[in-house]
Amino acid sequence: MQVAQIIVDVPTRQTNNAYSYSIPDHLVDQIEPGMRVQVPFGNRKITGFVVGISDESSYDGKLKPIASLVDLSPVINPELLDLASWLADQTYSFQISCLQTMLPGGMRTKNKKKLIAQNSQVIDQFPEIFHGQQEIDYNRQQYDNATLSKILAGQKNGDIQVEYDLTNHARPIMLKAYQGNLNAKQVDEVRQTVRKNAVGQLKLLSLIKQQPDTVFLVSDLASKGITSSTLKNAEAKGWVVAKLKRHIRNPFMRPAKKSQPLQLNADQQAAVSSIDEAIAAQKDQVFLLEGVTGSGKTEVYLQSIAHALSLGRTALMLVPEITLTPQIVGRIRSRFGDQVAMLHSAMSSGERYDEWQRINTGKAKVVVGVRSAIFAPLQNIGLIIMDEEHDSSYKQADNPRYQTRDVAKWRAAYNHCPVVLGSATPSLESRARAMKGVYELLSLPHRINRQALPHVSIIDMKIEMAKHHEALSTQLKDAIQVRLDKHEQIILLLNRRGYSAFLMCRDCGYVPRCPNCDISLTMHKDTHTLNCHYCGHTEPIPTVCPQCHSKRIGFYGMGSQQLEEQVKNLFPTARVLRMDVDTTRKKGAHEAIIDQFGAHKADILLGTQMIAKGLDFPEVTLVGVLNADSALQFPDFRSSERTFELLTQVSGRSGRADKSGEVIIQTFNPDHYAIRLAKTQDYEKFYATEMRIRHDGKYPPYYFTVKLTGNSASENQTVSEMFGILNFLKKQLSSNAIILGPTPKVITRINNQYYYQIIIKYRKEPNLKAALDDILVQSQKKQRRGIQIAIDNEPLDFM
DNA sequence: AGCACGCCGACT
DNA sequence: GTCGGCGTGCTC
């Protein structure tokens, strides 16, 4: 008897292992690992992933049979199946969550499936399946086993395609089309009957004579001057037959112009050669490509990808969430054309689904995408690139809490291919590994056009604030005016953290706080409410202070909305664009703003982090950073690194073309090393300084870290539970391990749940893994009493 | 996640 | 005496 090992879709600790099911006779040899199936579990039917097939089961009890197939072919290939179980182990999460994250969002919704005939012969061949239709609902129950085999066979040889009926808009787009129904001789006969001035009809006839097998889209025909009425007529006369043609969405928005490889400078050439060598040698070497902004990293990527493709292999390129702009995608696509698939969260689930299909079927050879694209079902990968490798969007914030870099290395080892980590400001972890020789360091120290880096000046806001209480310093205001006069562009950056505006009573100091969370409410002018960013609580803006009844209650702090108003007041003639979470929420809005600014339809672009990265605006000659140090206030060991990265990156935004640039950084900590060294763009010195601090503080990369967070509705219970964990850990770990906490999180209460955390810092703790697994198993039992435990391996912050 | 099993309070 | 509260544990 054949037995399938199945991971069931029940995300709990106790069900986090494969269950055995017997394979019913009619499914023997049809079930493969990586397919999803419906299985009886307890007294209901749920979905599961087949992860293995064997002749025997280790389970003593009686096996239930698999009920039905969800997929007719695997949706998780063998590599990703292996990866999922490694990932679950690595991130202390459930196998099912890992498998699920590997599928494009739209496919996770299950149940309804459709069969689509790929050509008319198939429709005729299987009337019992298609009933003359091109597309029919697939419902397992309505077929006997013989029919099912036919479907499976058709699916294997490409006659039949399976589509998931996705609840959102992720369904295939079918466009109306026509195909000729006459042979050449018939066309010639028919042509005699048509009036000489029936241009449309004649055109149609010659088309179907020349390309009898082509299915013409109505829209294409229309552009050739063949109207829908002509087509209707032709259909009635039997010249053509109506068809539906699958339309693959094009998420690229604009067509790509073909481009050629650029001439490389010596440094780029050296980098490309090293990478090419590793690709050819099938070596899973990790390279750290370190290059200042404008040093031509992208061209190195492109030529390395080209090399992988020339060897018949595929390539995966990852970019941070915010950097995946049409600019960069356009550049890649112009080089590699339709071989490129893109995976981005701003795409609709339909677009992502289509792209995923193109990858899974091997049509796309190059994948460009954000974090989750690391799970793209590419085969025979020859190169993995992670651009801006230090970027924090590469770490997933919720389960499975993976670090993309680690997954990339895993896949590289599996595929025997190199990984290229690129950055102007590498993460300390990566740079330290490069120094130790674990990674190979490739450097691009020069800007392509040999252009000097912009002039950076630092404004001490303590002095400014003594003079006046405005967000813009005198120097920055003057500099803006100069650029406006010269008709040049300006970028103003507001550090995301701490940019929100809050309400405060000027008499008694009262600040409205969220009733469910431990933070002050932020004001939203558009809706005229006070909102909590954590739990979504909303309340009206009070006009008198609820505490002392004073009318002197007003706003403090600076949000991007407020900044926009101020800037508009100061420079009434300037055209200002704002880019932040509010203005980019709508699909395509992000691009629209970039396009507008790129076309110089605005003078000032202001916004948060998202304008700092990856954008190339040649006309920008001034970048102002309004609150460079707001990240420094945070009690986090990475805040200096974050600040340095951000400032270095925005500085690179200025003066990339022939005009020289200027950067003005406003700060309350002008002497902080992260700010001082960003001024001179001195990564080396920053690295040395920061490494010393990390060393002394026993932080990464000198120590490994794990963050354990516990939360429950009762503060007492959370604390006592966390102390229990602390004691357990103390017993399990060596005396070299440093265990911090339990401490309340910076925001202790969110949605009436109390959060406490324990940080473990260690160098070598062979027992740690088992201890943490044990804590999770234990916590599962305690969860019923309302406490939840989350483990974050190598967290990005300790907050 | 569901659902059954099982051991203690207020009801026909 | 019983109905049902939800704490606990299992699901191939």
PDB file of C-alpha atoms in Angstrom, chain A residues 32-246:
ATOM      1  CA  GLU A  32       3.499  13.593  -6.218  1.00  0.00           C
ATOM      2  CA  PRO A  33       5.256  15.415  -3.412  1.00  0.00           C
ATOM      3  CA  GLY A  34       4.522  19.110  -3.606  1.00  0.00           C
ATOM      4  CA  MET A  35       0.861  18.707  -4.513  1.00  0.00           C
ATOM      5  CA  ARG A  36      -1.902  19.814  -2.245  1.00  0.00           C
ATOM      6  CA  VAL A  37      -4.647  17.391  -1.322  1.00  0.00           C
ATOM      7  CA  GLN A  38      -7.834  17.325   0.699  1.00  0.00           C
ATOM      8  CA  VAL A  39      -7.682  14.964   3.656  1.00  0.00           C
ATOM      9  CA  PRO A  40     -10.014  13.995   6.452  1.00  0.00           C
ATOM     10  CA  PHE A  41      -8.549  15.263   9.699  1.00  0.00           C
ATOM     11  CA  GLY A  42     -10.504  14.596  12.834  1.00  0.00           C
ATOM     12  CA  ASN A  43     -14.018  15.042  11.642  1.00  0.00           C
ATOM     13  CA  ARG A  44     -13.492  17.613   8.935  1.00  0.00           C
ATOM     14  CA  LYS A  45     -11.793  17.924   5.610  1.00  0.00           C
ATOM     15  CA  ILE A  46      -8.780  20.147   5.273  1.00  0.00           C
ATOM     16  CA  THR A  47      -5.993  20.856   2.818  1.00  0.00           C
ATOM     17  CA  GLY A  48      -2.511  19.486   3.206  1.00  0.00           C
ATOM     18  CA  PHE A  49       0.760  19.395   1.325  1.00  0.00           C
ATOM     19  CA  VAL A  50       2.138  16.053   0.243  1.00  0.00           C
ATOM     20  CA  VAL A  51       5.755  16.072   1.360  1.00  0.00           C
ATOM     21  CA  GLY A  52       6.665  12.466   0.775  1.00  0.00           C
ATOM     22  CA  ILE A  53       5.466   9.132  -0.543  1.00  0.00           C
ATOM     23  CA  SER A  54       6.519   5.777   0.827  1.00  0.00           C
ATOM     24  CA  ASP A  55       5.432   2.150   0.975  1.00  0.00           C
ATOM     25  CA  GLU A  56       4.950   2.047   4.677  1.00  0.00           C
ATOM     26  CA  SER A  57       3.903   4.241   7.512  1.00  0.00           C
ATOM     27  CA  SER A  58       5.488   4.549  10.897  1.00  0.00           C
ATOM     28  CA  TYR A  59       2.083   5.307  12.333  1.00  0.00           C
ATOM     29  CA  ASP A  60       0.481   2.404  14.187  1.00  0.00           C
ATOM     30  CA  GLY A  61      -3.140   3.368  13.862  1.00  0.00           C
ATOM     31  CA  LYS A  62      -5.420   2.896  10.916  1.00  0.00           C
ATOM     32  CA  LEU A  63      -4.703   5.256   8.034  1.00  0.00           C
ATOM     33  CA  LYS A  64      -7.398   7.323   6.433  1.00  0.00           C
ATOM     34  CA  PRO A  65      -7.312   7.705   2.668  1.00  0.00           C
ATOM     35  CA  ILE A  66      -6.616  10.973   0.863  1.00  0.00           C
ATOM     36  CA  ALA A  67      -9.966  12.415  -0.167  1.00  0.00           C
ATOM     37  CA  SER A  68      -9.072  14.323  -3.302  1.00  0.00           C
ATOM     38  CA  LEU A  69      -6.491  16.339  -5.169  1.00  0.00           C
ATOM     39  CA  VAL A  70      -6.276  20.070  -4.871  1.00  0.00           C
ATOM     40  CA  ASP A  71      -3.513  20.340  -7.457  1.00  0.00           C
ATOM     41  CA  LEU A  72      -3.029  18.240 -10.523  1.00  0.00           C
ATOM     42  CA  SER A  73       0.664  18.992 -10.572  1.00  0.00           C
ATOM     43  CA  PRO A  74       3.053  19.985  -7.783  1.00  0.00           C
ATOM     44  CA  VAL A  75       2.961  23.601  -6.687  1.00  0.00           C
ATOM     45  CA  ILE A  76       6.057  23.200  -4.532  1.00  0.00           C
ATOM     46  CA  ASN A  77       9.058  21.695  -6.260  1.00  0.00           C
ATOM     47  CA  PRO A  78      11.429  19.297  -4.483  1.00  0.00           C
ATOM     48  CA  GLU A  79      13.934  22.036  -3.725  1.00  0.00           C
ATOM     49  CA  LEU A  80      11.333  24.252  -2.073  1.00  0.00           C
ATOM     50  CA  LEU A  81       9.959  21.279  -0.172  1.00  0.00           C
ATOM     51  CA  ASP A  82      13.370  20.739   1.373  1.00  0.00           C
ATOM     52  CA  LEU A  83      13.726  24.434   1.964  1.00  0.00           C
ATOM     53  CA  ALA A  84      10.397  24.601   3.785  1.00  0.00           C
ATOM     54  CA  SER A  85      11.395  22.091   6.387  1.00  0.00           C
ATOM     55  CA  TRP A  86      14.778  23.724   6.908  1.00  0.00           C
ATOM     56  CA  LEU A  87      13.079  27.092   7.197  1.00  0.00           C
ATOM     57  CA  ALA A  88      10.553  25.889   9.734  1.00  0.00           C
ATOM     58  CA  ASP A  89      13.341  24.590  11.875  1.00  0.00           C
ATOM     59  CA  GLN A  90      15.462  27.684  11.438  1.00  0.00           C
ATOM     60  CA  THR A  91      12.728  30.174  12.282  1.00  0.00           C
ATOM     61  CA  TYR A  92      10.865  28.180  14.942  1.00  0.00           C
ATOM     62  CA  SER A  93       7.725  28.295  12.864  1.00  0.00           C
ATOM     63  CA  PHE A  94       5.293  25.747  11.490  1.00  0.00           C
ATOM     64  CA  GLN A  95       6.031  23.802   8.346  1.00  0.00           C
ATOM     65  CA  ILE A  96       2.620  24.673   7.012  1.00  0.00           C
ATOM     66  CA  SER A  97       3.301  28.400   7.380  1.00  0.00           C
ATOM     67  CA  CYS A  98       6.528  27.993   5.467  1.00  0.00           C
ATOM     68  CA  LEU A  99       4.905  26.047   2.657  1.00  0.00           C
ATOM     69  CA  GLN A 100       2.114  28.557   2.509  1.00  0.00           C
ATOM     70  CA  THR A 101       4.458  31.553   2.267  1.00  0.00           C
ATOM     71  CA  MET A 102       6.107  29.984  -0.731  1.00  0.00           C
ATOM     72  CA  LEU A 103       2.952  30.223  -2.800  1.00  0.00           C
ATOM     73  CA  PRO A 104       1.812  33.496  -4.308  1.00  0.00           C
ATOM     74  CA  GLY A 105      -0.909  35.009  -2.160  1.00  0.00           C
ATOM     75  CA  GLY A 106      -3.711  34.377  -4.608  1.00  0.00           C
ATOM     76  CA  MET A 107      -3.065  30.658  -4.714  1.00  0.00           C
ATOM     77  CA  ARG A 108      -3.394  30.222  -1.008  1.00  0.00           C
ATOM     78  CA  THR A 109      -7.122  30.432  -1.321  1.00  0.00           C
ATOM     79  CA  LYS A 110      -8.207  27.016  -2.347  1.00  0.00           C
ATOM     80  CA  ASN A 111     -11.174  24.906  -3.353  1.00  0.00           C
ATOM     81  CA  LYS A 112     -12.443  26.209  -6.656  1.00  0.00           C
ATOM     82  CA  LYS A 113     -10.435  25.231  -9.668  1.00  0.00           C
ATOM     83  CA  LYS A 114     -10.963  25.530 -13.377  1.00  0.00           C
ATOM     84  CA  LEU A 115      -9.859  23.503 -16.338  1.00  0.00           C
ATOM     85  CA  ILE A 116      -9.002  25.420 -19.449  1.00  0.00           C
ATOM     86  CA  ALA A 117      -8.626  23.764 -22.819  1.00  0.00           C
ATOM     87  CA  GLN A 118      -5.527  25.049 -24.541  1.00  0.00           C
ATOM     88  CA  ASN A 119      -6.839  24.431 -28.051  1.00  0.00           C
ATOM     89  CA  SER A 120     -10.064  23.573 -29.813  1.00  0.00           C
ATOM     90  CA  GLN A 121      -9.054  19.980 -30.512  1.00  0.00           C
ATOM     91  CA  VAL A 122      -9.018  19.312 -26.799  1.00  0.00           C
ATOM     92  CA  ILE A 123     -12.556  20.628 -26.465  1.00  0.00           C
ATOM     93  CA  ASP A 124     -13.696  18.275 -29.208  1.00  0.00           C
ATOM     94  CA  GLN A 125     -11.646  15.387 -27.899  1.00  0.00           C
ATOM     95  CA  PHE A 126     -13.180  15.452 -24.417  1.00  0.00           C
ATOM     96  CA  PRO A 127     -16.816  16.453 -24.763  1.00  0.00           C
ATOM     97  CA  GLU A 128     -17.527  14.755 -21.453  1.00  0.00           C
ATOM     98  CA  ILE A 129     -15.160  17.162 -19.786  1.00  0.00           C
ATOM     99  CA  PHE A 130     -15.553  20.424 -21.616  1.00  0.00           C
ATOM    100  CA  HIS A 131     -19.100  20.167 -23.029  1.00  0.00           C
ATOM    101  CA  GLY A 132     -17.946  22.321 -25.915  1.00  0.00           C
ATOM    102  CA  GLN A 133     -16.754  25.057 -23.572  1.00  0.00           C
ATOM    103  CA  GLN A 134     -13.201  26.258 -23.409  1.00  0.00           C
ATOM    104  CA  GLU A 135     -13.290  26.727 -19.686  1.00  0.00           C
ATOM    105  CA  ILE A 136     -15.155  24.738 -17.063  1.00  0.00           C
ATOM    106  CA  ASP A 137     -15.249  24.510 -13.306  1.00  0.00           C
ATOM    107  CA  TYR A 138     -13.213  21.646 -11.981  1.00  0.00           C
ATOM    108  CA  ASN A 139     -15.027  19.786  -9.310  1.00  0.00           C
ATOM    109  CA  ARG A 140     -13.408  16.541  -8.312  1.00  0.00           C
ATOM    110  CA  GLN A 141     -16.676  14.862  -7.405  1.00  0.00           C
ATOM    111  CA  GLN A 142     -18.240  15.193 -10.824  1.00  0.00           C
ATOM    112  CA  TYR A 143     -15.674  12.952 -12.525  1.00  0.00           C
ATOM    113  CA  ASP A 144     -15.217   9.234 -12.488  1.00  0.00           C
ATOM    114  CA  ASN A 145     -11.701   7.913 -12.271  1.00  0.00           C
ATOM    115  CA  ALA A 146     -11.350   7.304 -16.001  1.00  0.00           C
ATOM    116  CA  THR A 147     -12.165  10.917 -16.749  1.00  0.00           C
ATOM    117  CA  LEU A 148      -9.824  12.088 -14.044  1.00  0.00           C
ATOM    118  CA  SER A 149      -6.968  10.175 -15.631  1.00  0.00           C
ATOM    119  CA  LYS A 150      -7.727  11.840 -18.957  1.00  0.00           C
ATOM    120  CA  ILE A 151      -7.600  15.232 -17.290  1.00  0.00           C
ATOM    121  CA  LEU A 152      -4.311  14.387 -15.671  1.00  0.00           C
ATOM    122  CA  ALA A 153      -2.876  13.162 -18.973  1.00  0.00           C
ATOM    123  CA  GLY A 154      -4.058  16.284 -20.766  1.00  0.00           C
ATOM    124  CA  GLN A 155      -2.554  18.348 -18.049  1.00  0.00           C
ATOM    125  CA  LYS A 156       0.795  16.606 -18.424  1.00  0.00           C
ATOM    126  CA  ASN A 157       1.036  17.143 -22.175  1.00  0.00           C
ATOM    127  CA  GLY A 158      -0.119  20.728 -21.978  1.00  0.00           C
ATOM    128  CA  ASP A 159      -3.552  20.395 -23.604  1.00  0.00           C
ATOM    129  CA  ILE A 160      -5.345  21.295 -20.428  1.00  0.00           C
ATOM    130  CA  GLN A 161      -4.400  23.976 -17.993  1.00  0.00           C
ATOM    131  CA  VAL A 162      -5.599  24.195 -14.431  1.00  0.00           C
ATOM    132  CA  GLU A 163      -6.478  27.548 -12.962  1.00  0.00           C
ATOM    133  CA  TYR A 164      -7.323  28.337  -9.395  1.00  0.00           C
ATOM    134  CA  ASP A 165     -10.468  30.249  -8.983  1.00  0.00           C
ATOM    135  CA  LEU A 166      -9.197  32.940  -6.746  1.00  0.00           C
ATOM    136  CA  THR A 167     -11.519  34.792  -4.522  1.00  0.00           C
ATOM    137  CA  ASN A 168      -9.997  38.188  -5.222  1.00  0.00           C
ATOM    138  CA  HIS A 169      -9.177  39.431  -8.693  1.00  0.00           C
ATOM    139  CA  ALA A 170      -6.477  36.871  -9.262  1.00  0.00           C
ATOM    140  CA  ARG A 171      -8.182  35.074 -12.058  1.00  0.00           C
ATOM    141  CA  PRO A 172      -6.871  34.770 -15.574  1.00  0.00           C
ATOM    142  CA  ILE A 173      -8.012  37.453 -17.941  1.00  0.00           C
ATOM    143  CA  MET A 174      -9.642  35.985 -21.051  1.00  0.00           C
ATOM    144  CA  LEU A 175      -9.901  38.287 -24.013  1.00  0.00           C
ATOM    145  CA  LYS A 176     -12.267  37.930 -26.905  1.00  0.00           C
ATOM    146  CA  ALA A 177     -10.546  36.649 -30.003  1.00  0.00           C
ATOM    147  CA  TYR A 178     -11.250  35.097 -33.387  1.00  0.00           C
ATOM    148  CA  GLN A 179      -9.624  32.446 -35.490  1.00  0.00           C
ATOM    149  CA  GLY A 180     -10.019  31.805 -39.207  1.00  0.00           C
ATOM    150  CA  ASN A 181     -12.378  28.988 -40.170  1.00  0.00           C
ATOM    151  CA  LEU A 182     -11.639  28.797 -43.889  1.00  0.00           C
ATOM    152  CA  ASN A 183      -8.869  27.183 -45.823  1.00  0.00           C
ATOM    153  CA  ALA A 184      -6.947  29.097 -48.460  1.00  0.00           C
ATOM    154  CA  LYS A 185      -9.150  27.904 -51.272  1.00  0.00           C
ATOM    155  CA  GLN A 186     -12.325  28.830 -49.447  1.00  0.00           C
ATOM    156  CA  VAL A 187     -10.914  32.271 -48.715  1.00  0.00           C
ATOM    157  CA  ASP A 188     -10.303  32.848 -52.395  1.00  0.00           C
ATOM    158  CA  GLU A 189     -13.844  31.763 -53.215  1.00  0.00           C
ATOM    159  CA  VAL A 190     -15.374  33.947 -50.561  1.00  0.00           C
ATOM    160  CA  ARG A 191     -13.287  36.887 -51.645  1.00  0.00           C
ATOM    161  CA  GLN A 192     -15.154  36.950 -54.964  1.00  0.00           C
ATOM    162  CA  THR A 193     -18.428  37.631 -53.195  1.00  0.00           C
ATOM    163  CA  VAL A 194     -17.157  40.653 -51.284  1.00  0.00           C
ATOM    164  CA  ARG A 195     -17.498  44.206 -52.610  1.00  0.00           C
ATOM    165  CA  LYS A 196     -14.164  45.800 -53.541  1.00  0.00           C
ATOM    166  CA  ASN A 197     -14.691  48.652 -51.080  1.00  0.00           C
ATOM    167  CA  ALA A 198     -15.400  46.404 -48.076  1.00  0.00           C
ATOM    168  CA  VAL A 199     -11.921  47.084 -46.815  1.00  0.00           C
ATOM    169  CA  GLY A 200     -12.370  45.507 -43.409  1.00  0.00           C
ATOM    170  CA  GLN A 201     -13.711  42.248 -44.753  1.00  0.00           C
ATOM    171  CA  LEU A 202     -10.985  41.963 -47.344  1.00  0.00           C
ATOM    172  CA  LYS A 203      -8.318  42.638 -44.770  1.00  0.00           C
ATOM    173  CA  LEU A 204      -9.763  40.009 -42.476  1.00  0.00           C
ATOM    174  CA  LEU A 205      -9.847  37.458 -45.265  1.00  0.00           C
ATOM    175  CA  SER A 206      -6.235  37.966 -46.201  1.00  0.00           C
ATOM    176  CA  LEU A 207      -5.249  37.727 -42.542  1.00  0.00           C
ATOM    177  CA  ILE A 208      -6.946  34.394 -42.037  1.00  0.00           C
ATOM    178  CA  LYS A 209      -5.476  33.137 -45.263  1.00  0.00           C
ATOM    179  CA  GLN A 210      -1.961  34.068 -44.234  1.00  0.00           C
ATOM    180  CA  GLN A 211      -2.198  32.925 -40.628  1.00  0.00           C
ATOM    181  CA  PRO A 212      -4.875  30.251 -40.460  1.00  0.00           C
ATOM    182  CA  ASP A 213      -3.763  29.018 -37.039  1.00  0.00           C
ATOM    183  CA  THR A 214      -3.469  32.338 -35.332  1.00  0.00           C
ATOM    184  CA  VAL A 215      -5.996  33.430 -32.755  1.00  0.00           C
ATOM    185  CA  PHE A 216      -6.457  37.156 -33.244  1.00  0.00           C
ATOM    186  CA  LEU A 217      -7.423  39.374 -30.366  1.00  0.00           C
ATOM    187  CA  VAL A 218     -10.357  41.640 -31.103  1.00  0.00           C
ATOM    188  CA  SER A 219      -8.285  44.570 -29.905  1.00  0.00           C
ATOM    189  CA  ASP A 220      -5.451  43.732 -32.308  1.00  0.00           C
ATOM    190  CA  LEU A 221      -7.860  43.394 -35.184  1.00  0.00           C
ATOM    191  CA  ALA A 222      -9.449  46.697 -34.296  1.00  0.00           C
ATOM    192  CA  SER A 223      -6.109  48.410 -34.601  1.00  0.00           C
ATOM    193  CA  LYS A 224      -5.820  46.938 -38.093  1.00  0.00           C
ATOM    194  CA  GLY A 225      -9.128  48.533 -39.010  1.00  0.00           C
ATOM    195  CA  ILE A 226     -11.321  45.451 -38.624  1.00  0.00           C
ATOM    196  CA  THR A 227     -14.301  46.453 -36.549  1.00  0.00           C
ATOM    197  CA  SER A 228     -16.353  44.326 -34.239  1.00  0.00           C
ATOM    198  CA  SER A 229     -19.336  44.520 -36.544  1.00  0.00           C
ATOM    199  CA  THR A 230     -17.233  43.143 -39.398  1.00  0.00           C
ATOM    200  CA  LEU A 231     -16.190  40.315 -37.087  1.00  0.00           C
ATOM    201  CA  LYS A 232     -19.734  39.574 -35.983  1.00  0.00           C
ATOM    202  CA  ASN A 233     -20.750  39.386 -39.598  1.00  0.00           C
ATOM    203  CA  ALA A 234     -17.845  37.164 -40.445  1.00  0.00           C
ATOM    204  CA  GLU A 235     -18.672  34.880 -37.564  1.00  0.00           C
ATOM    205  CA  ALA A 236     -22.278  34.624 -38.721  1.00  0.00           C
ATOM    206  CA  LYS A 237     -21.097  33.701 -42.188  1.00  0.00           C
ATOM    207  CA  GLY A 238     -18.788  31.080 -40.742  1.00  0.00           C
ATOM    208  CA  TRP A 239     -15.545  32.692 -41.863  1.00  0.00           C
ATOM    209  CA  VAL A 240     -14.192  32.861 -38.352  1.00  0.00           C
ATOM    210  CA  VAL A 241     -14.920  31.280 -34.993  1.00  0.00           C
ATOM    211  CA  ALA A 242     -14.973  33.086 -31.663  1.00  0.00           C
ATOM    212  CA  LYS A 243     -12.283  32.184 -29.174  1.00  0.00           C
ATOM    213  CA  LEU A 244     -10.995  33.306 -25.838  1.00  0.00           C
ATOM    214  CA  LYS A 245      -7.330  34.005 -25.445  1.00  0.00           C
ATOM    215  CA  ARG A 246      -5.556  34.000 -22.115  1.00  0.00           C
TER     216      ARG A 246
END
